[in-house]
């Protein structure tokens, strides 16, 4: 009697999770009432429907992943390893980033402000800060899982601050399309950290290098 009460208005159909569209669980399901005698069949069909209602989307995801890792190799990896291959590293590996860095415009890796920069990135930033920094300079939140020669990070001079009496007044400028950073010659680690954090949190528009916003950002000074 309880089952009859629960399923008294039910038929062999179900509403899709992504819409109000009703789908039949079997041929002519909309006309077939659920009874005590067939409730087990109804529940089996309902579970099967829920498990497979997004199968077409899942197949497309599999096809996309297979463009990076061949599908026949999937069984070789755990889901964590596959995520690493597809999405990259969650935290920024500072040593890898440093090894992939090119210095241009007369800057040397031994320059004091470059030492301040790497010290801040490695020792002062949290993993969340490093992720935000990567997004600021590259428009991405993860490093590639491939270390050698794929993505070269470039650090160059901040041209507008070169003739300034106080480089500490200027904010760094990122060029996301080129994975590069124009870094003023800051006078201390503390200034370097504060200017990077301010820029990362307030000047994080992507692909604004050549528009009005990008040119405005290049002229920003801290007062």
Tab-separated table of C-alpha atoms in Angstrom:
chain	number	residue	atom	x	y	z
A	1	UNK	CA	0.000	0.000	0.000
A	2	UNK	CA	2.840	2.381	0.790
A	3	UNK	CA	4.445	1.714	-2.613
A	4	UNK	CA	1.139	2.278	-4.347
A	5	UNK	CA	0.833	5.615	-2.543
A	6	UNK	CA	4.403	6.719	-3.418
A	7	UNK	CA	4.142	5.806	-7.105
A	8	UNK	CA	0.419	6.316	-7.614
A	9	UNK	CA	0.930	9.103	-10.200
A	10	UNK	CA	4.212	7.829	-11.687
A	11	UNK	CA	4.770	6.556	-15.204
A	12	UNK	CA	7.853	5.172	-16.960
A	13	UNK	CA	9.349	8.572	-17.672
A	14	UNK	CA	11.704	11.063	-16.007
A	15	UNK	CA	12.488	14.751	-16.190
A	16	UNK	CA	15.966	15.496	-17.509
A	17	UNK	CA	18.368	17.075	-15.024
A	18	UNK	CA	19.301	19.881	-17.437
A	19	UNK	CA	15.775	20.858	-18.462
A	20	UNK	CA	12.106	20.300	-17.810
A	21	UNK	CA	11.908	17.956	-20.785
A	22	UNK	CA	10.324	14.586	-20.034
A	23	UNK	CA	12.029	11.472	-21.402
A	24	UNK	CA	10.494	8.031	-21.666
A	25	UNK	CA	12.356	5.247	-19.898
A	26	UNK	CA	11.045	2.639	-22.328
A	27	UNK	CA	8.886	2.596	-25.460
A	28	UNK	CA	5.488	4.138	-24.691
A	29	UNK	CA	6.708	4.784	-21.161
A	30	UNK	CA	4.556	7.890	-20.812
A	31	UNK	CA	1.519	5.651	-21.076
A	32	UNK	CA	2.766	2.950	-18.709
A	33	UNK	CA	1.900	3.393	-15.040
A	34	UNK	CA	4.225	2.296	-12.254
A	35	UNK	CA	2.730	-0.464	-10.132
A	36	UNK	CA	3.867	-2.694	-7.289
A	37	UNK	CA	4.493	-5.444	-9.843
A	38	UNK	CA	6.786	-3.407	-12.138
A	39	UNK	CA	8.357	-0.949	-9.674
A	40	UNK	CA	11.701	-2.817	-9.678
A	41	UNK	CA	11.881	-2.543	-13.462
A	42	UNK	CA	10.987	1.162	-13.226
A	43	UNK	CA	13.735	1.847	-10.686
A	44	UNK	CA	16.339	-0.052	-12.743
A	45	UNK	CA	15.433	1.950	-15.841
A	46	UNK	CA	15.465	5.221	-13.871
A	47	UNK	CA	18.944	4.542	-12.454
A	48	UNK	CA	20.240	3.613	-15.920
A	49	UNK	CA	18.728	6.813	-17.326
A	50	UNK	CA	20.368	8.996	-14.666
A	51	UNK	CA	23.753	7.338	-15.158
A	52	UNK	CA	23.717	7.856	-18.922
A	53	UNK	CA	21.693	11.017	-19.526
A	54	UNK	CA	24.889	13.043	-20.055
A	55	UNK	CA	26.708	10.367	-22.035
A	56	UNK	CA	26.977	12.529	-25.166
A	57	UNK	CA	28.667	15.309	-23.169
A	58	UNK	CA	30.982	12.797	-21.484
A	59	UNK	CA	31.943	11.414	-24.891
A	60	UNK	CA	32.877	14.906	-26.054
A	61	UNK	CA	35.008	15.418	-22.942
A	62	UNK	CA	36.761	12.106	-23.632
A	63	UNK	CA	37.440	13.221	-27.202
A	64	UNK	CA	38.915	16.485	-25.959
A	65	UNK	CA	41.163	14.749	-23.428
A	66	UNK	CA	42.219	12.258	-26.107
A	67	UNK	CA	43.622	15.169	-28.131
A	68	UNK	CA	46.251	15.523	-25.387
A	69	UNK	CA	46.598	11.979	-24.043
A	70	UNK	CA	45.653	9.092	-26.394
A	71	UNK	CA	42.566	7.333	-25.091
A	72	UNK	CA	44.229	3.918	-25.213
A	73	UNK	CA	46.656	5.167	-22.534
A	74	UNK	CA	43.967	6.226	-20.038
A	75	UNK	CA	44.157	2.943	-18.064
A	76	UNK	CA	47.846	3.615	-17.371
A	77	UNK	CA	47.083	6.616	-15.159
A	78	UNK	CA	45.204	7.408	-11.981
A	79	UNK	CA	42.751	10.309	-12.251
A	80	UNK	CA	45.257	12.500	-10.379
A	81	UNK	CA	48.017	11.698	-12.889
A	82	UNK	CA	45.680	12.314	-15.811
A	83	UNK	CA	44.621	15.662	-14.333
A	84	UNK	CA	48.300	16.582	-13.991
A	85	UNK	CA	48.948	15.767	-17.654
A	86	UNK	CA	45.870	17.606	-18.907
A	87	UNK	CA	45.688	20.613	-16.566
A	88	UNK	CA	49.293	21.101	-15.504
A	89	UNK	CA	50.644	21.723	-12.016
A	90	UNK	CA	48.288	23.296	-9.463
A	91	UNK	CA	51.026	25.249	-7.664
A	92	UNK	CA	53.677	27.145	-9.576
A	93	UNK	CA	57.003	25.311	-9.462
A	94	UNK	CA	59.276	28.301	-8.908
A	95	UNK	CA	62.441	26.398	-9.805
A	96	UNK	CA	60.966	25.296	-13.132
A	97	UNK	CA	59.708	28.827	-13.841
A	98	UNK	CA	63.122	30.270	-12.992
A	99	UNK	CA	64.883	27.798	-15.282
A	100	UNK	CA	62.533	28.770	-18.109
A	101	UNK	CA	63.089	32.517	-17.679
A	102	UNK	CA	64.787	34.709	-20.257
A	103	UNK	CA	66.139	38.135	-19.264
A	104	UNK	CA	66.072	40.885	-21.872
A	105	UNK	CA	66.862	44.585	-22.186
A	106	UNK	CA	70.136	44.436	-20.294
A	107	UNK	CA	68.685	42.780	-17.201
A	108	UNK	CA	70.831	40.119	-15.538
A	109	UNK	CA	69.644	37.346	-13.189
A	110	UNK	CA	72.099	38.662	-10.586
A	111	UNK	CA	70.553	42.157	-10.490
A	112	UNK	CA	69.318	43.055	-6.986
A	113	UNK	CA	65.706	43.646	-8.045
A	114	UNK	CA	65.650	40.274	-9.827
A	115	UNK	CA	66.866	38.602	-6.630
A	116	UNK	CA	64.111	40.410	-4.710
A	117	UNK	CA	61.585	39.207	-7.260
A	118	UNK	CA	62.468	35.503	-7.044
A	119	UNK	CA	62.739	35.644	-3.271
A	120	UNK	CA	59.226	37.044	-3.054
A	121	UNK	CA	57.784	34.521	-5.508
A	122	UNK	CA	59.438	31.543	-3.781
A	123	UNK	CA	59.331	32.491	-0.112
A	124	UNK	CA	56.807	35.274	0.451
A	125	UNK	CA	53.923	34.252	-1.815
A	126	UNK	CA	51.365	31.621	-0.884
A	127	UNK	CA	50.381	28.993	-3.489
A	128	UNK	CA	47.291	31.120	-4.168
A	129	UNK	CA	49.483	34.193	-4.717
A	130	UNK	CA	51.671	32.293	-7.174
A	131	UNK	CA	48.597	31.135	-9.080
A	132	UNK	CA	47.347	34.726	-9.224
A	133	UNK	CA	50.782	35.876	-10.394
A	134	UNK	CA	50.772	33.315	-13.210
A	135	UNK	CA	47.339	34.528	-14.272
A	136	UNK	CA	48.596	38.125	-14.154
A	137	UNK	CA	51.570	37.486	-16.450
A	138	UNK	CA	50.160	34.700	-18.644
A	139	UNK	CA	46.389	34.556	-18.355
A	140	UNK	CA	46.598	30.972	-17.064
A	141	UNK	CA	46.357	29.496	-13.605
A	142	UNK	CA	48.637	26.470	-14.043
A	143	UNK	CA	52.097	25.730	-15.328
A	144	UNK	CA	52.547	23.210	-18.092
A	145	UNK	CA	53.530	19.741	-16.900
A	146	UNK	CA	56.251	19.767	-19.590
A	147	UNK	CA	59.338	21.537	-18.283
A	148	UNK	CA	61.692	21.815	-21.213
A	149	UNK	CA	61.511	24.781	-23.580
A	150	UNK	CA	57.760	24.946	-24.086
A	151	UNK	CA	56.850	28.174	-22.307
A	152	UNK	CA	59.594	30.745	-21.828
A	153	UNK	CA	58.898	33.425	-19.228
A	154	UNK	CA	60.512	36.749	-20.055
A	155	UNK	CA	61.509	39.542	-17.679
A	156	UNK	CA	62.440	42.895	-19.144
A	157	UNK	CA	62.954	46.459	-17.918
A	158	UNK	CA	60.061	48.744	-17.087
A	159	UNK	CA	60.877	51.400	-19.681
A	160	UNK	CA	58.909	54.259	-18.144
A	161	UNK	CA	60.643	53.859	-14.793
A	162	UNK	CA	64.190	53.879	-16.208
A	163	UNK	CA	64.413	57.674	-16.157
A	164	UNK	CA	62.577	57.981	-12.855
A	165	UNK	CA	64.276	59.054	-9.670
A	166	UNK	CA	62.114	56.620	-7.773
A	167	UNK	CA	61.357	53.281	-9.527
A	168	UNK	CA	59.435	52.209	-6.416
A	169	UNK	CA	56.580	54.468	-7.538
A	170	UNK	CA	55.851	52.328	-10.597
A	171	UNK	CA	53.824	49.150	-10.924
A	172	UNK	CA	55.007	46.136	-12.938
A	173	UNK	CA	53.414	45.594	-16.342
A	174	UNK	CA	52.483	42.156	-17.681
A	175	UNK	CA	52.030	41.104	-21.315
A	176	UNK	CA	49.889	37.988	-21.150
A	177	UNK	CA	50.142	37.193	-24.859
A	178	UNK	CA	53.932	36.953	-24.567
A	179	UNK	CA	54.210	35.559	-21.007
A	180	UNK	CA	56.410	38.488	-20.031
A	181	UNK	CA	56.843	41.028	-17.256
A	182	UNK	CA	58.256	44.561	-17.279
A	183	UNK	CA	59.739	44.860	-13.805
A	184	UNK	CA	60.871	48.167	-12.271
A	185	UNK	CA	64.178	48.069	-10.381
A	186	UNK	CA	62.603	48.058	-6.932
A	187	UNK	CA	64.770	48.963	-3.958
A	188	UNK	CA	63.707	46.208	-1.560
A	189	UNK	CA	61.973	42.882	-1.202
A	190	UNK	CA	59.100	44.503	0.688
A	191	UNK	CA	58.438	47.020	-2.091
A	192	UNK	CA	58.651	44.256	-4.691
A	193	UNK	CA	56.059	42.176	-2.842
A	194	UNK	CA	53.641	45.042	-2.280
A	195	UNK	CA	53.799	46.282	-5.890
A	196	UNK	CA	53.351	42.775	-7.312
A	197	UNK	CA	50.394	42.039	-5.053
A	198	UNK	CA	48.719	45.330	-5.911
A	199	UNK	CA	49.173	44.788	-9.660
A	200	UNK	CA	48.056	41.159	-9.506
A	201	UNK	CA	44.866	42.021	-7.651
A	202	UNK	CA	43.936	45.216	-9.479
A	203	UNK	CA	45.386	45.094	-12.999
A	204	UNK	CA	44.532	41.588	-14.132
A	205	UNK	CA	42.718	42.245	-17.430
A	206	UNK	CA	43.837	39.802	-20.123
A	207	UNK	CA	44.735	40.895	-23.657
A	208	UNK	CA	44.671	44.599	-22.780
A	209	UNK	CA	48.256	45.194	-23.872
A	210	UNK	CA	47.454	47.258	-26.946
A	211	UNK	CA	44.257	49.023	-25.991
A	212	UNK	CA	43.568	52.100	-23.907
A	213	UNK	CA	43.460	50.150	-20.661
A	214	UNK	CA	46.829	48.577	-21.346
A	215	UNK	CA	48.507	51.916	-22.064
A	216	UNK	CA	46.883	53.390	-18.962
A	217	UNK	CA	48.226	50.531	-16.844
A	218	UNK	CA	51.729	51.126	-18.156
A	219	UNK	CA	51.541	54.691	-16.857
A	220	UNK	CA	50.369	53.792	-13.368
A	221	UNK	CA	52.398	55.147	-10.482
A	222	UNK	CA	51.949	54.524	-6.776
A	223	UNK	CA	51.576	57.680	-4.751
